[in-house]
mmCIF file of C-alpha atoms in Angstrom:
data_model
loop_
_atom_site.group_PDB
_atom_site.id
_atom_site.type_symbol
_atom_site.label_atom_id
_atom_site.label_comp_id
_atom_site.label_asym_id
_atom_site.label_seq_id
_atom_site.Cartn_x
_atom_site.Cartn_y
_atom_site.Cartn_z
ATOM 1 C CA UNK Z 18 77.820 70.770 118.888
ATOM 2 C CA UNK Z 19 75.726 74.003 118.156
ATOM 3 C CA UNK Z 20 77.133 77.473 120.416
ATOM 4 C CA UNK Z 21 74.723 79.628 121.551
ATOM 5 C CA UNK Z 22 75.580 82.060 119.232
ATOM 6 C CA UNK Z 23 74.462 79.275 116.756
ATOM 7 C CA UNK Z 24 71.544 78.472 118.397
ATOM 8 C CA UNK Z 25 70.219 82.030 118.743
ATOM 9 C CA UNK Z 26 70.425 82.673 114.914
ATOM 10 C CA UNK Z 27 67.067 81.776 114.211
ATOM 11 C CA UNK Z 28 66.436 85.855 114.130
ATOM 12 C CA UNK Z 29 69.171 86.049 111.567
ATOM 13 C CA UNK Z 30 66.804 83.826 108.971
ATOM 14 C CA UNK Z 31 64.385 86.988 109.108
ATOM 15 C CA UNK Z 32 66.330 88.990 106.224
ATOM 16 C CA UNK Z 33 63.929 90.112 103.960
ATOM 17 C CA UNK Z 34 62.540 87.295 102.003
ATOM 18 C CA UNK Z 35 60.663 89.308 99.497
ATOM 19 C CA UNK Z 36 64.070 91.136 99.227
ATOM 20 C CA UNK Z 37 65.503 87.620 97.229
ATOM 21 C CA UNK Z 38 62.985 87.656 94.334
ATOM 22 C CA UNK Z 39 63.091 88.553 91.181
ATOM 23 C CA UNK Z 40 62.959 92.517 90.730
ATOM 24 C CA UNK Z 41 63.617 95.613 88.594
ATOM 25 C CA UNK Z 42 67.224 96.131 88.023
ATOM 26 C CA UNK Z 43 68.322 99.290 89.493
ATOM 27 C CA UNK Z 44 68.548 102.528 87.615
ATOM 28 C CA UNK Z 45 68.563 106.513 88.580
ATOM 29 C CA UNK Z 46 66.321 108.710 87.960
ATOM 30 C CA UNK Z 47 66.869 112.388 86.098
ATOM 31 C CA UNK Z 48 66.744 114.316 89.435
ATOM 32 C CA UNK Z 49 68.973 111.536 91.238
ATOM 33 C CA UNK Z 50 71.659 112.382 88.784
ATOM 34 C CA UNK Z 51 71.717 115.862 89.358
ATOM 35 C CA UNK Z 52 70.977 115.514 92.931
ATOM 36 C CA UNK Z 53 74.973 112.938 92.814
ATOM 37 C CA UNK Z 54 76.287 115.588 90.471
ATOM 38 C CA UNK Z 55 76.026 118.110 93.194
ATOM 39 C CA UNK Z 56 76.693 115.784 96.314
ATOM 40 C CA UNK Z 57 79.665 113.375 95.190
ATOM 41 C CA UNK Z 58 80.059 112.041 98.556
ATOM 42 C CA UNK Z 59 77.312 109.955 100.779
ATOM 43 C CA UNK Z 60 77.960 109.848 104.246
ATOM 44 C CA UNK Z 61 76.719 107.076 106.096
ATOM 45 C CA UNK Z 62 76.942 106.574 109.901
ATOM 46 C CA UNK Z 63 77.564 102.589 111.234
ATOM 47 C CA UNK Z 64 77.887 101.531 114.795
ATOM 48 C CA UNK Z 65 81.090 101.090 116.354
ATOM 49 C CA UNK Z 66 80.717 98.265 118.493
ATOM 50 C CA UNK Z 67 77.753 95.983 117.805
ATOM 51 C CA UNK Z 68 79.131 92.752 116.363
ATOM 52 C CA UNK Z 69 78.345 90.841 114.227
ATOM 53 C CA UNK Z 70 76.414 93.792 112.010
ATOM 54 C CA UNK Z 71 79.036 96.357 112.823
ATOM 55 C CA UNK Z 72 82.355 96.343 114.096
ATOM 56 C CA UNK Z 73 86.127 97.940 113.530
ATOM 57 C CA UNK Z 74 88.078 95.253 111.781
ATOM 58 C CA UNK Z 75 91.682 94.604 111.828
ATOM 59 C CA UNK Z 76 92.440 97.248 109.341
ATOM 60 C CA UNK Z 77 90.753 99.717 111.240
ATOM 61 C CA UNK Z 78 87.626 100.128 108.804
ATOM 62 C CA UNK Z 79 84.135 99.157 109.318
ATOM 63 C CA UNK Z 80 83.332 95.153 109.069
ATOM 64 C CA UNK Z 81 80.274 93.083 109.626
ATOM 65 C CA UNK Z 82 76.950 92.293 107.693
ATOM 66 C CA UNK Z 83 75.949 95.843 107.764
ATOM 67 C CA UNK Z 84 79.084 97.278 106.610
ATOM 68 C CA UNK Z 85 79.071 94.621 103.554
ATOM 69 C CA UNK Z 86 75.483 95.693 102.288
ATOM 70 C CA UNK Z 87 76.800 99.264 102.481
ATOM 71 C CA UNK Z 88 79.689 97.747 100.480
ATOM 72 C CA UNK Z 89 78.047 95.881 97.774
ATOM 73 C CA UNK Z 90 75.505 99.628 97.513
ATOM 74 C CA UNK Z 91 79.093 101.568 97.125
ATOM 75 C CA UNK Z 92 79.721 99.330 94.087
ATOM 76 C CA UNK Z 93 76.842 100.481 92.012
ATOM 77 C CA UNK Z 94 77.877 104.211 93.006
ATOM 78 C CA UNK Z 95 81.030 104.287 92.390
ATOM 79 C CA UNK Z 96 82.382 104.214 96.065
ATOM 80 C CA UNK Z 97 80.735 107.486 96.573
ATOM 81 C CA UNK Z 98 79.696 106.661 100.067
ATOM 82 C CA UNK Z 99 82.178 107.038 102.790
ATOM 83 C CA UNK Z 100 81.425 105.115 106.594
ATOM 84 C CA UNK Z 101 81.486 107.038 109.350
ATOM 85 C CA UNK Z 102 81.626 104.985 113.199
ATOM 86 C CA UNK Z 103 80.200 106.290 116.239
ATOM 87 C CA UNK Z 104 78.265 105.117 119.137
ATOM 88 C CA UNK Z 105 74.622 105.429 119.115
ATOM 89 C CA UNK Z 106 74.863 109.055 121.096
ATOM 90 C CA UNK Z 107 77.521 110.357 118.653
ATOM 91 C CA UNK Z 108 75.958 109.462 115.647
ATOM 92 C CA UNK Z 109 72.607 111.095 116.740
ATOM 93 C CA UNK Z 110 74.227 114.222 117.480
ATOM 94 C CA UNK Z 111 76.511 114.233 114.092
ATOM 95 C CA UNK Z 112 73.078 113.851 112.189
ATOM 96 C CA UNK Z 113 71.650 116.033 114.397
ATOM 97 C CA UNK Z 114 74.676 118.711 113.210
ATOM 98 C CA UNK Z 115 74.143 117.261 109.498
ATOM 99 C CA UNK Z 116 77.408 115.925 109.239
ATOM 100 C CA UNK Z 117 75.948 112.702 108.316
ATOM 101 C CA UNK Z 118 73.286 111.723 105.004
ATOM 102 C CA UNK Z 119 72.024 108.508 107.090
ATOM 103 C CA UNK Z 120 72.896 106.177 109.577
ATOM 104 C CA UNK Z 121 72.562 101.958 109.534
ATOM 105 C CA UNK Z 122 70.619 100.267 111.951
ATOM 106 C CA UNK Z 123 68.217 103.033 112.033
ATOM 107 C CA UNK Z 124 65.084 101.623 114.121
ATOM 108 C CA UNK Z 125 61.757 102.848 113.269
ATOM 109 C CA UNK Z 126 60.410 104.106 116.586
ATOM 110 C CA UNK Z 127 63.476 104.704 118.405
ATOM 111 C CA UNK Z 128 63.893 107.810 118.827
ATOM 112 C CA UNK Z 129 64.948 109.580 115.392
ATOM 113 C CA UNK Z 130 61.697 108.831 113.417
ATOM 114 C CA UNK Z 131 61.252 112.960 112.869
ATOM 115 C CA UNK Z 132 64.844 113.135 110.816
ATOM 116 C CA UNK Z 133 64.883 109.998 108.908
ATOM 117 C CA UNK Z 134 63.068 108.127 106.227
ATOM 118 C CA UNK Z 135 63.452 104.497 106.859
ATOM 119 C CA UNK Z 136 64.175 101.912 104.291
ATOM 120 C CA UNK Z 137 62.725 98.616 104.103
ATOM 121 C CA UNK Z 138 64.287 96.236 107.073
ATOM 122 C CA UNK Z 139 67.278 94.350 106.067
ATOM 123 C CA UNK Z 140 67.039 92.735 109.237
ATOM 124 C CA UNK Z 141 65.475 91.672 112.099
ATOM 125 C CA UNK Z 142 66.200 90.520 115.260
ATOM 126 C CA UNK Z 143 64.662 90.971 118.671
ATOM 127 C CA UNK Z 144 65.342 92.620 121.418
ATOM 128 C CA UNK Z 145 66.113 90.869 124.553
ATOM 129 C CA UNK Z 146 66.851 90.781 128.643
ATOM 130 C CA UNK Z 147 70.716 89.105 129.846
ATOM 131 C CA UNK Z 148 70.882 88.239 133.065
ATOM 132 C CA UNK Z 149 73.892 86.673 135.399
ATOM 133 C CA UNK Z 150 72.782 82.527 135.675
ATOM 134 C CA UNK Z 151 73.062 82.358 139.545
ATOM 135 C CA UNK Z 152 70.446 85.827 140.091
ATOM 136 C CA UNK Z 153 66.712 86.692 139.373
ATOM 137 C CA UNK Z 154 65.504 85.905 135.961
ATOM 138 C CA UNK Z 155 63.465 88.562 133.982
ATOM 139 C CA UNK Z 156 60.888 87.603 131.639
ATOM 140 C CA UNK Z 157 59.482 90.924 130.816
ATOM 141 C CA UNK Z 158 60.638 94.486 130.976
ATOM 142 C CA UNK Z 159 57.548 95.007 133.801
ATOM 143 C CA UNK Z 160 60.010 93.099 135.989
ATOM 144 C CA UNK Z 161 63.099 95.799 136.236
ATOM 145 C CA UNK Z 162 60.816 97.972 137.489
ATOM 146 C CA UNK Z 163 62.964 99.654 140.171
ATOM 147 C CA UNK Z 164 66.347 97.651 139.166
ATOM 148 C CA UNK Z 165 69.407 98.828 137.009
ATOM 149 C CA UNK Z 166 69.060 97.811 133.664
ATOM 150 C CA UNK Z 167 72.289 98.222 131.667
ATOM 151 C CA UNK Z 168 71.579 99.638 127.505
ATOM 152 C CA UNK Z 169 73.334 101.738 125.093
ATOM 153 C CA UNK Z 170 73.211 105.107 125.037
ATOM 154 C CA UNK Z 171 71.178 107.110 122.483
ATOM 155 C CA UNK Z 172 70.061 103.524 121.533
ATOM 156 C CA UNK Z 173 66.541 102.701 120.028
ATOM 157 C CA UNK Z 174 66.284 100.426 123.499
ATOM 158 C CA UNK Z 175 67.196 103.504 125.593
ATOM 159 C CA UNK Z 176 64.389 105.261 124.260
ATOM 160 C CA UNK Z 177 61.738 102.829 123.902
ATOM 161 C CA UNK Z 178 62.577 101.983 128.291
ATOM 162 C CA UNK Z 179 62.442 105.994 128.761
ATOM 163 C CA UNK Z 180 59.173 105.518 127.258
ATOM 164 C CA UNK Z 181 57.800 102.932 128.047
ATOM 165 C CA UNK Z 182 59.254 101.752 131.251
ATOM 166 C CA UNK Z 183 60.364 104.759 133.033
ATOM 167 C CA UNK Z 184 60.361 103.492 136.534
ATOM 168 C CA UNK Z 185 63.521 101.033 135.662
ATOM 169 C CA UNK Z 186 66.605 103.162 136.259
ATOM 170 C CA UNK Z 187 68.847 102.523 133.139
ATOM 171 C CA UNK Z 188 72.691 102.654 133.385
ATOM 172 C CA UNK Z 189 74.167 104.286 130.286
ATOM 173 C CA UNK Z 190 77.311 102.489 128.455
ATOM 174 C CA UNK Z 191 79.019 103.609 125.238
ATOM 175 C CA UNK Z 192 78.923 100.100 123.699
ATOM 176 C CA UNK Z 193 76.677 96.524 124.138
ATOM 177 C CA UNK Z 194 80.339 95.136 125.152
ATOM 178 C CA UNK Z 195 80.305 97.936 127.973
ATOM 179 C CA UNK Z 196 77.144 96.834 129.134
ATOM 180 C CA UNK Z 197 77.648 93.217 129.041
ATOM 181 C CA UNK Z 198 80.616 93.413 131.291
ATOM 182 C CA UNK Z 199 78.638 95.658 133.678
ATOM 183 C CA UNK Z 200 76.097 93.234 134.572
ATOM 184 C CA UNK Z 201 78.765 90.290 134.329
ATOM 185 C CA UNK Z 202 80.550 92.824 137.060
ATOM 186 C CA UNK Z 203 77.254 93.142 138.738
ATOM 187 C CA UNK Z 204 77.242 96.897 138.324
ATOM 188 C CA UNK Z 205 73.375 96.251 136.875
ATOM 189 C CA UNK Z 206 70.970 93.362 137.052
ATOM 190 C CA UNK Z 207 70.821 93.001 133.462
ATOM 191 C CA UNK Z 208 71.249 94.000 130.125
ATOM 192 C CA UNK Z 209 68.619 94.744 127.043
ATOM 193 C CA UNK Z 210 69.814 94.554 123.335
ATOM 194 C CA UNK Z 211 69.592 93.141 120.258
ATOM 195 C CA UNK Z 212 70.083 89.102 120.719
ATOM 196 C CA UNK Z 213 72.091 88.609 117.971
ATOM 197 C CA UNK Z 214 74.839 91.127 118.952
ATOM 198 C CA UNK Z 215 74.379 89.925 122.627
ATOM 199 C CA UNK Z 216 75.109 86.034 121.924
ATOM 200 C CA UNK Z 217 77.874 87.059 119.306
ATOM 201 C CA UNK Z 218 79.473 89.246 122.614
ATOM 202 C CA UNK Z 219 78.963 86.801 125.721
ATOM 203 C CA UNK Z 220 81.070 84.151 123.173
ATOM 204 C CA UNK Z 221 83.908 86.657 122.294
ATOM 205 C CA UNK Z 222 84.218 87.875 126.015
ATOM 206 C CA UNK Z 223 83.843 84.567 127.489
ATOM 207 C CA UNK Z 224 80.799 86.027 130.034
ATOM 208 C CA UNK Z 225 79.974 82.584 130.734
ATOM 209 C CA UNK Z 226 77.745 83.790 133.989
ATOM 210 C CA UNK Z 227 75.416 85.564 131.713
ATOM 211 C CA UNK Z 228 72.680 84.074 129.945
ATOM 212 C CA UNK Z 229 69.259 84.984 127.765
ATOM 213 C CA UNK Z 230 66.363 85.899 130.007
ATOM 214 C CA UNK Z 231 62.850 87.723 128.240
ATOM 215 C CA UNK Z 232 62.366 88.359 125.140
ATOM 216 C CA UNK Z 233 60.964 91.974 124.445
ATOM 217 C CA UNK Z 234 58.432 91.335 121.406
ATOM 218 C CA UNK Z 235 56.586 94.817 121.982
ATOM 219 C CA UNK Z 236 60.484 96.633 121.786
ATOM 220 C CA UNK Z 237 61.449 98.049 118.219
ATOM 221 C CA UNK Z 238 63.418 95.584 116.394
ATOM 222 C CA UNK Z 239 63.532 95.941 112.513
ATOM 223 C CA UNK Z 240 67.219 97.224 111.233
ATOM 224 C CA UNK Z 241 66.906 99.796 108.683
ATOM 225 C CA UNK Z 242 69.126 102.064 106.304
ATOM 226 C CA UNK Z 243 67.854 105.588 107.869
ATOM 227 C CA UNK Z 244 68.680 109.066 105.145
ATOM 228 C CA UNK Z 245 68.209 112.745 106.608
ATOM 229 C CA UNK Z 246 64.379 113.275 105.426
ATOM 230 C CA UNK Z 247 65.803 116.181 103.783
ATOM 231 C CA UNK Z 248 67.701 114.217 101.323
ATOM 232 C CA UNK Z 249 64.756 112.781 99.432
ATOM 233 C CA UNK Z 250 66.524 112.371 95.976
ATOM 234 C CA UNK Z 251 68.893 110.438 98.228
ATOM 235 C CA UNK Z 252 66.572 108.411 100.067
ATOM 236 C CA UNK Z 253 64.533 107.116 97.016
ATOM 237 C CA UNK Z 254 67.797 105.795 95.405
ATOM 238 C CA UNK Z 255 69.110 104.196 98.199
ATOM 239 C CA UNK Z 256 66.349 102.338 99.122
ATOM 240 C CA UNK Z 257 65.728 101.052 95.869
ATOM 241 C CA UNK Z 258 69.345 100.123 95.929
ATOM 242 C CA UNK Z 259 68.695 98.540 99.196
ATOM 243 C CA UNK Z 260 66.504 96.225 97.802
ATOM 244 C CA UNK Z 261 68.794 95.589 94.833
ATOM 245 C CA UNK Z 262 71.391 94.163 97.192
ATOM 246 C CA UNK Z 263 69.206 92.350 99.300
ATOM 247 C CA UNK Z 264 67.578 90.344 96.355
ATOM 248 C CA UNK Z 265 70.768 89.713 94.684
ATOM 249 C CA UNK Z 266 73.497 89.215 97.286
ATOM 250 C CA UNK Z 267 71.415 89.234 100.142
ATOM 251 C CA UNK Z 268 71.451 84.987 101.041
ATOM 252 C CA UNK Z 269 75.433 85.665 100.103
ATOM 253 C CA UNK Z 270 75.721 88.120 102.596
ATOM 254 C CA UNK Z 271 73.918 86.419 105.190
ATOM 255 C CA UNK Z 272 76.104 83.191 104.792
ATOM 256 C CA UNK Z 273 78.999 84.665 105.112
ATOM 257 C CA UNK Z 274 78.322 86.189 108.735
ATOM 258 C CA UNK Z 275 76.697 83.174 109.814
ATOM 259 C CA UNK Z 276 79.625 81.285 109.019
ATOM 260 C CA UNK Z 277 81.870 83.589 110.246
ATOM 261 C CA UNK Z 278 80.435 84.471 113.515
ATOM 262 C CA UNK Z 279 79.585 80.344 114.329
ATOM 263 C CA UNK Z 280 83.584 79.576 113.641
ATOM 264 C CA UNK Z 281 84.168 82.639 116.299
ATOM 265 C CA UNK Z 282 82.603 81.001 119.163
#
């Protein structure tokens, strides 16, 4: 019998298919060289707490789909790039302090658009409303006009409501998990995120009185390897890297998680 988590993994089919064709192999350029010569370390920010994509596994370093595509890039550089985890807020404000060359899960449109250069999505999935089972459903964001919504903070979602929605009072937690638990609590009507990380939580934290409400189509979705727009030597090569992956070990990569995460719940 299918979980949820299984169920709701129709999103996860959206990596990239262009990204599996056949391609270029990847090669630097003169100035990328020089550019590594003088910068021998890449510093790459990852969520702490969003899995499946990003997580802290049981050796203490960063695990998930995300952290393996940053993985399988560190081969072909000669583990020159170094994770970093933070919450949403800390990473902002360590790329804000240039402490960091880029940050995964960089959403076009949410918020840092002005300091990064996206890549290409390596995934997406969409954003969506949890609510408990036994209280009002909410098919659009329109709806929490007035209500406390639950969302990350310094999140792409955070943001885009600020925006967007500014008359629904938002309740700021360090992690998805956080925020899950405070609407399971009650402490909010409901919670938006991304659905994939949201079915792969209710399952681990057994929030059985939580379910999937709206779906937020017009909310930014697409997953992206953000660099520091002043790091274009640095940009250029990672993206085509990026795409490298992706068309190689992307289907790889994918079937592992999805594996993975269906055996967890």
């Amino acid at each position: 019998m299918k979980s949820r988590w299984q169920s709701g993994l129709a999103a996860w089919m959206l990596l990239a298919a262009a990204a599996f064709g056949a391609g270029p192999s990847f090669s630097l350029t003169e100035a990328e060289q020089a550019w590594l010569a003088a910068n021998p370390e890449i510093v790459i920010g990852v969520p702490v707490d969003s899995p499946p994509l990003h997580f802290t596994g049981p050796d203490g370093r960063p695990a998930g789909l995300g952290a393996d595509v940053l993985d399988a890039m560190n081969q072909r550089l000669g583990g020159r790039i170094r994770l970093q985890a933070g919450s949403a807020a800390e990473l902002a404000d360590r790329l804000d302090r240039k402490e960091l060359d880029g940050v995964m899960d960089a959403v076009p449109g949410g918020g840092l658009d002005a300091q990064l250069v996206f890549s290409r999505p390596y995934l997406e999935v969409p954003a969506v409303i949890v609510g408990k089972r036994d209280a009002r459903y909410y098919r659009t964001a329109e709806m929490l006009r007035g209500s406390a919504l639950a969302v990350v903070k310094g999140s792409a979602l955070e943001t885009w409501f600020r925006q967007n929605h500014p008359k629904v009072r938002r309740r700021l937690y360090a992690t998805a998990a956080e925020a899950l638990d405070a609407v399971a609590r009650g402490q909010a009507v409901a919670f938006a995120g991304n659905r994939a990380v949201a079915l792969y939580l209710m399952e681990r934290e057994m929030l059985s009185n939580l379910h999937l409400q709206g779906r937020l189509d017009e909310a930014p979705s697409a997953l992206c390897l953000g660099v520091r727009a002043d790091r274009p030597e640095l940009s250029g090569m990672l993206n085509r890297l990026l795409d490298e992956v992706l068309r190689r070990r992307g289907r790889a990569l994918r079937a592992k998680w999805f594996v993975l995460s269906s055996r967890a719940g």
